[in-house]
Coordinates of C-alpha atoms in Angstrom, one line a residue:
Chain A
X2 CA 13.4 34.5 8.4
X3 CA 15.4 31.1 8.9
X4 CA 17.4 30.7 11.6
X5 CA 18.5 27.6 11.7
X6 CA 22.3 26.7 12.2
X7 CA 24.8 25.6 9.0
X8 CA 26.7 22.8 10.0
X9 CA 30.0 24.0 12.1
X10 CA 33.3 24.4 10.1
X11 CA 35.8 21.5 9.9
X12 CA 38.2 23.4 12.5
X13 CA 35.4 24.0 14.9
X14 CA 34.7 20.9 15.0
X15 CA 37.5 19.4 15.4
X16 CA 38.2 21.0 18.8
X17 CA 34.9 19.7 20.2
X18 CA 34.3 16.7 22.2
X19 CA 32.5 13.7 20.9
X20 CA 29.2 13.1 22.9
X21 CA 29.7 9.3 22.6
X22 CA 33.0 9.9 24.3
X23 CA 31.6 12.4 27.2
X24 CA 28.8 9.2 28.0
X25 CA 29.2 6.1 29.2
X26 CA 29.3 3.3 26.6
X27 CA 26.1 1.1 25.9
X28 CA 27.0 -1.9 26.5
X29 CA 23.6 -3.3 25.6
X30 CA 23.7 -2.3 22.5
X31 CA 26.3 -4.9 21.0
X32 CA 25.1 -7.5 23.2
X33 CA 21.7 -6.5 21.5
X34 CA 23.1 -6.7 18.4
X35 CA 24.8 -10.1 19.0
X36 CA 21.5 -11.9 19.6
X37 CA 19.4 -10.2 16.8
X38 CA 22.8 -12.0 14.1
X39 CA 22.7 -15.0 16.3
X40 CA 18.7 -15.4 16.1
X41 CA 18.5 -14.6 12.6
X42 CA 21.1 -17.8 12.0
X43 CA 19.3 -19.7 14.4
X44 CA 15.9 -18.9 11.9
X45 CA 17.5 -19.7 9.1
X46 CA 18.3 -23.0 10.5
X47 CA 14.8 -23.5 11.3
X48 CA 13.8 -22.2 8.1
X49 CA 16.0 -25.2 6.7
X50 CA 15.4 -27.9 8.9
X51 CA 11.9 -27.3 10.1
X52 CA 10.2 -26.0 7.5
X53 CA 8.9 -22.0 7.1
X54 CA 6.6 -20.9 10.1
X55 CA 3.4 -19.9 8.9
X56 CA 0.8 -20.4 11.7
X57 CA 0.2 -17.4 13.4
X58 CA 0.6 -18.9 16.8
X59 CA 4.3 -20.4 15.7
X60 CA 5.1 -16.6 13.7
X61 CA 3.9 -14.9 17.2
X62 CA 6.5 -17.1 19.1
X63 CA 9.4 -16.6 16.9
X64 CA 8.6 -12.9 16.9
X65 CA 8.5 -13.0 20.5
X66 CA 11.9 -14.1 20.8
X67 CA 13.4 -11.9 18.1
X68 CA 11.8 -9.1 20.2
X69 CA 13.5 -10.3 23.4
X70 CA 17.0 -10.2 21.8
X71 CA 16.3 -6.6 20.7
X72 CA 15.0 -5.1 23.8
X73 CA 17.3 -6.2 26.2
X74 CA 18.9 -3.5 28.2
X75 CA 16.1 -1.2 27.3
X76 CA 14.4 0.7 29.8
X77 CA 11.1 -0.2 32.1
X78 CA 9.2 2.2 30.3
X79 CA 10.4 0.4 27.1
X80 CA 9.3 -2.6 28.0
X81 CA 5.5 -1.5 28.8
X82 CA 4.7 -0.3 25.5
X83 CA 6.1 -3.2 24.3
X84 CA 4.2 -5.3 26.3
X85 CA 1.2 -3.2 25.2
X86 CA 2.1 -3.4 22.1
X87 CA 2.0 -7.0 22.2
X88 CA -2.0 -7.4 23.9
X89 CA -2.9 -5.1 21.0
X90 CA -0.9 -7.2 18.2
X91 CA -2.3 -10.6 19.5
X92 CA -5.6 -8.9 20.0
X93 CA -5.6 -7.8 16.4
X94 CA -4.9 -11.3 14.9
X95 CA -6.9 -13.2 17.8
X96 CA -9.7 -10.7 16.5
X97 CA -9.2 -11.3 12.5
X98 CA -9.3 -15.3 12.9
X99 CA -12.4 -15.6 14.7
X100 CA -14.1 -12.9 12.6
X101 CA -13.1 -15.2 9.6
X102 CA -15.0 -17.6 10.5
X103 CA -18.5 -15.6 11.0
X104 CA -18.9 -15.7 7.4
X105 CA -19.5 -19.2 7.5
X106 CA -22.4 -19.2 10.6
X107 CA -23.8 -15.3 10.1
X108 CA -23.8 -12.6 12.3
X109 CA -25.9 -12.6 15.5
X110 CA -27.8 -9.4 16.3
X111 CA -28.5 -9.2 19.7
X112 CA -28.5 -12.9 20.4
X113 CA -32.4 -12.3 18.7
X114 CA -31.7 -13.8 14.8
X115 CA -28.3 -14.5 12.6
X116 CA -28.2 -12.9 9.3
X117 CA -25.9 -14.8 6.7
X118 CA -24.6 -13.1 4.0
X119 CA -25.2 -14.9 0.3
X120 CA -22.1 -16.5 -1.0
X121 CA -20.4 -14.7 -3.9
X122 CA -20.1 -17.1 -6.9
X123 CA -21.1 -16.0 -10.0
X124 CA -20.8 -12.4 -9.7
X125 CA -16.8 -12.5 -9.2
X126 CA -16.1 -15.1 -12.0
X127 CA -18.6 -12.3 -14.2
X128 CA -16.5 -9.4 -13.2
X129 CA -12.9 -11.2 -14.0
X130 CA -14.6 -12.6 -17.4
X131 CA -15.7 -8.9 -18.6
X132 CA -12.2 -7.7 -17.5
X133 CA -10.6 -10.2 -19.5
X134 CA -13.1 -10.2 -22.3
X135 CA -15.0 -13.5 -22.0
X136 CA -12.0 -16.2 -20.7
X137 CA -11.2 -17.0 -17.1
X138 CA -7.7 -16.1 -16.5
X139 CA -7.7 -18.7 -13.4
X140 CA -8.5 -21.4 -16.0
X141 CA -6.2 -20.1 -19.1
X142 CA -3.3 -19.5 -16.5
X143 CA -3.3 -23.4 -15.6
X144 CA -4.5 -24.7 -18.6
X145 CA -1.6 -22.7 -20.5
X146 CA 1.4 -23.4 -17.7
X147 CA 0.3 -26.0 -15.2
X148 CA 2.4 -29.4 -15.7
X149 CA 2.9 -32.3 -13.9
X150 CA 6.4 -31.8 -13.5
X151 CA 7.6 -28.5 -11.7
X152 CA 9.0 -25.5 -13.6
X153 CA 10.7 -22.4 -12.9
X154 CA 7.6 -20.4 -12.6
X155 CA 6.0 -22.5 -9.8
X156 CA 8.6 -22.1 -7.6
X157 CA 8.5 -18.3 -8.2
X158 CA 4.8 -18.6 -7.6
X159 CA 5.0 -20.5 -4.5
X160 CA 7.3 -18.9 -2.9
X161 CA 6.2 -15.6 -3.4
X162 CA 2.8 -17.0 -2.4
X163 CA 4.3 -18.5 1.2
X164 CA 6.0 -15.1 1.6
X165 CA 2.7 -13.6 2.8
X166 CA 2.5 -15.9 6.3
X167 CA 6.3 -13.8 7.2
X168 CA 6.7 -11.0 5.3
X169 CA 4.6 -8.5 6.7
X170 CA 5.6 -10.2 10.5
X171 CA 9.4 -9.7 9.5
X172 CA 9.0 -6.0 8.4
X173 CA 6.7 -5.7 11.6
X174 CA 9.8 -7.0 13.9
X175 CA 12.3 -5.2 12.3
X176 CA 10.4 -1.9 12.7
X177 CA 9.5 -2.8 16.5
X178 CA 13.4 -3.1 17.1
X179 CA 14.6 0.1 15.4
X180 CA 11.7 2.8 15.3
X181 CA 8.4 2.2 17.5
X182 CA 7.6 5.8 15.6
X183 CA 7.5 3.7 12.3
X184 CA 6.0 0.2 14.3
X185 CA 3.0 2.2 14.9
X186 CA 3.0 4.3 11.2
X187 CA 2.8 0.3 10.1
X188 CA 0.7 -1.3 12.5
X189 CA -2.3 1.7 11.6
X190 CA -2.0 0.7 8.1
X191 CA -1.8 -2.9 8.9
X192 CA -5.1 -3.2 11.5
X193 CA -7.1 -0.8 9.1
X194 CA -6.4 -3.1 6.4
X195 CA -7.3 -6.5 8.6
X196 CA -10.1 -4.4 10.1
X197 CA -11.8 -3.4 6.8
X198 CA -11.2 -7.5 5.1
X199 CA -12.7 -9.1 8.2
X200 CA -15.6 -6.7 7.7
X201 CA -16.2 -7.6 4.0
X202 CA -15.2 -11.1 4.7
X203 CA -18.8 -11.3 6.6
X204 CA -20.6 -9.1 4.3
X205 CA -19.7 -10.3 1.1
X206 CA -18.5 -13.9 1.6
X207 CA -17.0 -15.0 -1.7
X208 CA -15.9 -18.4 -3.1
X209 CA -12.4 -18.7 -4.6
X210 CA -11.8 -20.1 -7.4
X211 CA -10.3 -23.2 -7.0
X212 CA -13.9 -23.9 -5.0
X213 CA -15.8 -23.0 -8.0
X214 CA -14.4 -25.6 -10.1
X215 CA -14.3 -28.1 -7.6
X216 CA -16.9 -31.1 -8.1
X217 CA -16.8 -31.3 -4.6
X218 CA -19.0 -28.4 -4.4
X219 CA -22.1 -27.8 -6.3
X220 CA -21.1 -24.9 -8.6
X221 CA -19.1 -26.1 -11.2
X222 CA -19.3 -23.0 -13.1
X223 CA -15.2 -23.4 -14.2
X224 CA -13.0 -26.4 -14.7
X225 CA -11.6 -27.9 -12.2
X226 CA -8.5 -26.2 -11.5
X227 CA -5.1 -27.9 -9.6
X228 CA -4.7 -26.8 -6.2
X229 CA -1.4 -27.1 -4.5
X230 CA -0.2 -23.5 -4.0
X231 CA 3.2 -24.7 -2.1
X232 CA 4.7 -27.2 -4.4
X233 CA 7.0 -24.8 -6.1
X234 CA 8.0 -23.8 -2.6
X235 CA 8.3 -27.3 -1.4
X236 CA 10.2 -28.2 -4.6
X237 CA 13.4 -26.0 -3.6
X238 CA 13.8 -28.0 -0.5
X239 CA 11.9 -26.0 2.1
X240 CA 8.7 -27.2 3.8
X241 CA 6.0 -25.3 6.4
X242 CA 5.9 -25.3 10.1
X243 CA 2.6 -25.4 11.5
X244 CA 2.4 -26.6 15.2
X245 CA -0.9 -28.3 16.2
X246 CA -2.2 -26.0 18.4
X247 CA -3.0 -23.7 15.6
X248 CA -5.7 -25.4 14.8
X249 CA -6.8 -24.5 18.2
X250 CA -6.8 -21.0 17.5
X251 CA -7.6 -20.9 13.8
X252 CA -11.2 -21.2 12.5
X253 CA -10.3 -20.6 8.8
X254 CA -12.6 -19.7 6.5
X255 CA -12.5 -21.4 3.1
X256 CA -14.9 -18.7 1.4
X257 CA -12.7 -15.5 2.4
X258 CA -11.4 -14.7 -0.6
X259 CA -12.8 -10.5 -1.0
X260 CA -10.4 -9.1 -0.6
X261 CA -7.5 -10.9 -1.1
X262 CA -4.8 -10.1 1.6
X263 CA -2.6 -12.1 -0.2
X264 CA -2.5 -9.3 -2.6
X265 CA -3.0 -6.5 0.0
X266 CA 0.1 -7.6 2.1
X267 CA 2.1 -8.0 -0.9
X268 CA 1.5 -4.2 -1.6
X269 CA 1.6 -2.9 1.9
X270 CA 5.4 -3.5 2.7
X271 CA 6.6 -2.1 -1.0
X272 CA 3.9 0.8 -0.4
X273 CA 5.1 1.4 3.3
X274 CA 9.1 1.4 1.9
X275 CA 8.0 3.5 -1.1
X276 CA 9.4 7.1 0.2
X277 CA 12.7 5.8 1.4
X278 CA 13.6 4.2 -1.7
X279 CA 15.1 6.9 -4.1
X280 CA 16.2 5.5 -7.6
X281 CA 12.7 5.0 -9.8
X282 CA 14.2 1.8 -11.1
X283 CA 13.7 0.1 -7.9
X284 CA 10.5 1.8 -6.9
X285 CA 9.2 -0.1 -10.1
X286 CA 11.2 -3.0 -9.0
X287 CA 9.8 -3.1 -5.4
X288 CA 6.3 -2.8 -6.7
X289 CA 6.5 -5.5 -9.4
X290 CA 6.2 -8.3 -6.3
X291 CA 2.4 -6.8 -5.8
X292 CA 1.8 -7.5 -9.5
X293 CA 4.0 -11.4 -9.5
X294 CA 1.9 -12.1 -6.2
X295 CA -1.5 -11.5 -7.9
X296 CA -0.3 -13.3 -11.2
X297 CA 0.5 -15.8 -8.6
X298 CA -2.7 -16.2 -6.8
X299 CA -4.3 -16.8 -10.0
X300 CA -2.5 -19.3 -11.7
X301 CA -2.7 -21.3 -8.5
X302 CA -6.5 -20.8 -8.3
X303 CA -6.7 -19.0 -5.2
X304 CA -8.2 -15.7 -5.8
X305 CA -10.2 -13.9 -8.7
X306 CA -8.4 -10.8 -9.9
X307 CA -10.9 -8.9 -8.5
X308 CA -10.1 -10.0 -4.8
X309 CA -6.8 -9.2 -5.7
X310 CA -7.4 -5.5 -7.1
X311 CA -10.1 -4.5 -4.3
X312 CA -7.0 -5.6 -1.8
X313 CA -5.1 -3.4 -3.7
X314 CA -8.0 -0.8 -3.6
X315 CA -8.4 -1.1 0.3
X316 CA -4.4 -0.9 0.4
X317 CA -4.8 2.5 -1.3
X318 CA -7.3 3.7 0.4
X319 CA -5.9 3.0 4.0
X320 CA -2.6 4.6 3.0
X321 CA -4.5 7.7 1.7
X322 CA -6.4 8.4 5.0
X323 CA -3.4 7.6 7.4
X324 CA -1.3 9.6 5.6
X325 CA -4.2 12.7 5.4
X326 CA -4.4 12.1 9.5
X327 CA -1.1 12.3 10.0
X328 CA -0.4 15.4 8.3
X329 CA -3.0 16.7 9.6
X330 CA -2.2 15.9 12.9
X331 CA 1.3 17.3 12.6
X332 CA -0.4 20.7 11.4
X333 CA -3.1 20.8 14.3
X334 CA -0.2 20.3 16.8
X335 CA 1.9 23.0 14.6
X336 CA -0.7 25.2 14.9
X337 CA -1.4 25.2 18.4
X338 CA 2.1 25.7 19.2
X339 CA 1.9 28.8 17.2
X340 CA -1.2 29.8 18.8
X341 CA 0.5 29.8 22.1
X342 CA 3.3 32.1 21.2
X343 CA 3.3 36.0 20.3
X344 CA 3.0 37.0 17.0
X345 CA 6.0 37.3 15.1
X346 CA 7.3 40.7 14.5
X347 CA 5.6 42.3 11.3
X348 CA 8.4 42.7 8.8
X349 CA 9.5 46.5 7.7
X350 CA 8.1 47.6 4.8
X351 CA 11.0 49.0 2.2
X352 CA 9.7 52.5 0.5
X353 CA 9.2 50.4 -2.6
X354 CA 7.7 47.6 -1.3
X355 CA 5.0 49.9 0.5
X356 CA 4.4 51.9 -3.0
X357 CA 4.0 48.4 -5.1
X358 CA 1.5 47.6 -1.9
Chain B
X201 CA 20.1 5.1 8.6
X202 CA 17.1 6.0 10.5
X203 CA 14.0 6.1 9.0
X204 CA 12.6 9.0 10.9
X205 CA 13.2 12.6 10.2
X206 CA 16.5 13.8 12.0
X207 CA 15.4 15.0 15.7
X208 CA 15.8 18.2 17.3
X209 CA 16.2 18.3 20.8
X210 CA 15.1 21.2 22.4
X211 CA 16.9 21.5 25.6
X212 CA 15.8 23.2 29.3
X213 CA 17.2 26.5 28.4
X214 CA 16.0 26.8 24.9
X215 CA 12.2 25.7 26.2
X216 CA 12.5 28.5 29.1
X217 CA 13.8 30.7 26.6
X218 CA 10.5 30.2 24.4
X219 CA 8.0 30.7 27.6
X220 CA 9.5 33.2 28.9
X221 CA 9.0 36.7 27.2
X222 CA 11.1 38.1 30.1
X223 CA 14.1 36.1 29.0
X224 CA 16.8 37.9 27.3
X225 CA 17.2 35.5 24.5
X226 CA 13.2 34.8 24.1
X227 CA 12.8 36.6 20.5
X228 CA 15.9 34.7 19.1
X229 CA 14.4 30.9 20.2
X230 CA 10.6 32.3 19.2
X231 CA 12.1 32.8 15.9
X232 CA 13.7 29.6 15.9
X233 CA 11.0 27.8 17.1
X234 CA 8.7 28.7 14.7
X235 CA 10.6 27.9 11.8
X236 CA 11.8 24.4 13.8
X237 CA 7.8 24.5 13.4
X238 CA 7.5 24.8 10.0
X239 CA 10.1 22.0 9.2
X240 CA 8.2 19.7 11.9
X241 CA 4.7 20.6 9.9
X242 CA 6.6 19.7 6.4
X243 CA 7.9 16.2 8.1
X244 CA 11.4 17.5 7.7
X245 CA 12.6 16.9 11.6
X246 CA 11.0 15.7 14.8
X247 CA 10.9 18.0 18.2
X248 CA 12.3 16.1 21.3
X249 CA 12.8 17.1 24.6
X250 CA 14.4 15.4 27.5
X251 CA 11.3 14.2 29.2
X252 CA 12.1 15.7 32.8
X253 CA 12.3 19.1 31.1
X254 CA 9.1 18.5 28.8
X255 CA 7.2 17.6 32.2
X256 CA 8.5 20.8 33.8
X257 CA 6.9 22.8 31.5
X258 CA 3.7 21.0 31.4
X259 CA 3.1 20.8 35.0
X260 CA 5.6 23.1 36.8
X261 CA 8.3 22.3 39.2
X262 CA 5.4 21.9 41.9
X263 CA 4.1 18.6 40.1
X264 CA 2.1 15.6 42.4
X265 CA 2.6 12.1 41.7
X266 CA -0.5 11.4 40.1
X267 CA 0.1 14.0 37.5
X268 CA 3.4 12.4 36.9
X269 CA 2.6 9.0 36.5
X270 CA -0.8 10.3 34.3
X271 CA 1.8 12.4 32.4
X272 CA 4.6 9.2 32.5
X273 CA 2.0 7.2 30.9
X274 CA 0.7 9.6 28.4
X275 CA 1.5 13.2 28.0
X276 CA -1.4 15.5 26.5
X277 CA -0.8 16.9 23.6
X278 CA -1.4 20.7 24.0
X279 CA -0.1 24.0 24.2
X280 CA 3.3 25.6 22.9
X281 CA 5.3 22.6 23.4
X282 CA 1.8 20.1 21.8
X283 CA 4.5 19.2 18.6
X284 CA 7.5 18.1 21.1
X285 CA 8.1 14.1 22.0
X286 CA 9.6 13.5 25.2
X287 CA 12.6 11.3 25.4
X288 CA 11.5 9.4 28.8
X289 CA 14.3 9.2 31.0
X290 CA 15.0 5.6 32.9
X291 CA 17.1 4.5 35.7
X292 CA 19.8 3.5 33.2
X293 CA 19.8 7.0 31.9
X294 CA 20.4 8.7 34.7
X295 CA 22.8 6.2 36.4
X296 CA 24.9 6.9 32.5
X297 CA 24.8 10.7 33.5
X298 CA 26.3 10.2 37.1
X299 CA 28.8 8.6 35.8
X300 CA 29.6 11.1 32.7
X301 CA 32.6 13.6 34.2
X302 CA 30.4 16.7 33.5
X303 CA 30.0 18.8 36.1
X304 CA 26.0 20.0 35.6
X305 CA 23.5 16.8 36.1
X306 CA 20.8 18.3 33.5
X307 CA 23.9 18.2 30.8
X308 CA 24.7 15.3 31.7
X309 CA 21.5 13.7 31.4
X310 CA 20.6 15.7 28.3
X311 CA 24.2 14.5 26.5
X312 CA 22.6 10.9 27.8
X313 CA 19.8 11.4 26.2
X314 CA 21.4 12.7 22.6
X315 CA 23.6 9.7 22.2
X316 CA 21.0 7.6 23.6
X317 CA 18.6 8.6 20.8
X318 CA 21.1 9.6 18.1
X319 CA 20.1 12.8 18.2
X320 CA 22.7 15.8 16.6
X321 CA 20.6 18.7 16.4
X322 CA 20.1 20.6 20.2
X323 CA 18.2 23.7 20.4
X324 CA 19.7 25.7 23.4
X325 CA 21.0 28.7 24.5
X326 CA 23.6 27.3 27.0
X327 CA 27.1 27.7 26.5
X328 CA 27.7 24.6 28.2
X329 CA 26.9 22.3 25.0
X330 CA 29.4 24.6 23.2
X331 CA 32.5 22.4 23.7
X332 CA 30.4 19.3 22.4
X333 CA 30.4 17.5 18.7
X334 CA 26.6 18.5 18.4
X335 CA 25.1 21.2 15.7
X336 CA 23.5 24.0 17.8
X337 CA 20.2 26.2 17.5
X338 CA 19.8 29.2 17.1
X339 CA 22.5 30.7 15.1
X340 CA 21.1 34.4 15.6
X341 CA 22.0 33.5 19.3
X342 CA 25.7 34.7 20.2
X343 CA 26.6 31.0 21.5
X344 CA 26.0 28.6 18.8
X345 CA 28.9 27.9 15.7

């Protein structure tokens, strides 16, 4: 039995109040609205003056501010979990840099012995060369498009490459200022994701590519291949904004490169969008700039495809179990609603329903 | 456009209404409830209640301050109300709902809370929220459009 209402008719509605009328008018809520336009101008200016932030320290900042404009006027309570909110999302990335790094030194265990993992060389390079039956798609890429000069498709790949030090942050801030429901649908995704690289970025430290063919290290199991992931970028006038005291913070890791997050952060935001966007078109659409960042990543020599489909893989595979627990949370909590209540009435059997019974 | 499901506030009548099998109007919101339950299983809406009526329930009227900071900071999730977010009412809240011109503070505060939180749908059986632009639950209930 559904008894849920219809929507009222035209002339009943018509003689009831408005609730925005009956209340008292926010008058935080243009003023918020005033200084999320006037920030975004002011980042655009920065983006064009300054250069594209891409250090985390610099991204935390500007987010910082962008979440100032869009919490004013919001209540105490409010502004805990935000503040919450904000220990966990430093913690998260404070947490991923220095777990980049243990790759490079090992693990200690008990302060009794380190264990290093063994580098990754070969076996990557064998996996992309028996998925693209005996050439190395790195190599071809470059060898095929790579020119002195830049073209069209650099700054497509450079851009979409620099996209992956703000994308993620701006879809982050724009969910923390409209629906801390969907912030934290995100952030689960997002930390599971960053949890489960920084894990295999210890265990299975890999060299990229454009380290394999370098003569500066000893491998030199490709040609060397052109490193310079931001010229196309650079080449449309912009430039990157990294403040110094990132390097305080950062302790990069050159051989991180299994998984890719490039790849998994490119796939993420279309994958997190995915059920609001209706026409197939643009689903396909949305999840082509997974596919161009990949294609990306390896015509500038910074990933294998395999980091890039095990990113893709993880991506999957977080969104699969997240989306399992939280159906399954909304049925426990279903459940035990129902559990609480008397049972519903048993419905009366008709004389021909009881004979078919 | 929100990206959430559209809410359904369930309002201090209609929550009383469900508890209590002595009230008149308690089979009607049961029913209503459960299929409000059904749609909050499938993802279709989210249950909200304003969060001094949601504590009410949980704790009582008689309710220390311990147990309502514990519950201010995190409210279990458990019992017949386990699906239902609270809407946690601020100073600004209730300041907006002394200065509305209705009459009865908890409508007041609850009208707060719906334009607050965008919220259309109320689940009630008070005929006060009759002469307002919201859609009303349950229809089987004599009161609602």
């Amino acid at each position: 039995m559904s008894t849920t209402t219809e929507a009222p008719t035209d002339a009943s509605r018509s003689l009831r109040v408005a609730v925005r009328s009956a209340v008292p008018f926010e008058w935080f809520r243009p003023v918020r609205l005033t200084l999320m336009f006037t920030y975004l101008f002011g980042y655009l200016w920065w983006l064009k003056v300054k250069g594209l932030t891409v250090d985390r320290v610099s991204v935390a900042i500007a987010v910082g501010i962008f979440l100032l404009c869009a919490f004013i006027g919001r209540s105490w309570r409010t502004w805990g979990v935000l503040l919450l909110d904000c220990v966990a999302y430093c913690t998260m990335w404070l947490a991923y840099e220095k777990t980049r790094g243990a790759a490079d030194d090992g693990v200690s265990v008990f302060g009794l012995f380190r264990v290093k993992f063994p580098l990754q060389v070969e076996s990557v390079r064998n996996i992309d060369k028996v998925m693209f039956f005996g050439h190395d798609p790195n190599v071809v890429l470059q060898e095929h498009f790579w020119e002195r000069t830049v073209r069209w498709y650099d700054v497509v790949a450079g851009s979409t490459y620099m996209t992956h030090f703000v994308f993620p942050m701006i879809v982050m801030a724009a969910l923390w200022a409209t629906s801390h429901r969907q912030w934290a649908r995100f952030m689960k995704r997002f930390a599971s994701l960053l949890f489960i690289a920084c894990i295999m970025f210890v265990v299975l430290p890999t060299a990229p590519p454009w380290m394999v063919g370098s003569p500066k290290f000893p491998y030199g199991l490709i040609p060397e291949l052109h490193r310079n992931a931001g010229r196309g970028f650079y080449h449309i006038g912009f430039e990157s904004f990294r403040d110094g005291y990132k390097l305080a913070l950062s302790n990069g890791n050159g051989v991180a490169a299994m998984p890719s997050l490039h790849a998994s952060f490119a796939l993420i935001v279309p994958a997190f969008f995915l059920p609001w966007i209706r026409p197939k078109w643009l689903k396909a659409l949305v999840l082509l700039f997974p596919v161009v960042m990949l294609a990306s990543l390896v015509y500038l020599g910074e990933h294998w495809v395999i980091d890039g489909l095990v990113g893709w893989a993880i991506t999957g595979g977080v969104f699969w179990f997240w989306n399992r627990f939280e159906r399954r949370t909304r049925r426990r909590r279903a459940h035990m609603a129902r559990a609480c209540m008397p049972a519903p009435p048993a419905p009366e059997l008709t004389p021909e329903a009881e004979v078919s019974a | 456009m929100s990206m959430d499901p559209p809410k359904v506030l369930l309002e201090a009548s209609f929550l009383q209404a469900v508890v209590s099998s002595e009230h008149p109007e308690h089979d009607t919101c049961t029913a209503t409830y459960r299929d409000l339950l059904d749609q909050y299983e499938r993802n279709e809406v989210l249950l909200v209640a304003v969060g001094d009526h949601l504590r009410t329930m949980d704790h009582g009227d008689q309710v220390t301050t311990a147990e309502r900071v514990s519950w201010f900071l995190h409210r279990p999730r458990a019992g017949v109300f386990a699906p239902v977010d609270p809407l946690y009412v601020g100073f600004q809240h209730r300041r907006a709902a002394d200065a509305t011109p209705v009459d009865d503070p908890e409508v007041a505060l609850t009208l707060v809370m719906c334009d607050r939180h965008s919220v259309r749908r109320v689940a009630t059986v008070d005929p006060a929220y009759l002469e307002y632009d919201l859609q009303l639950l349950p229809t089987a209930s004599g009161l609602t459009d």
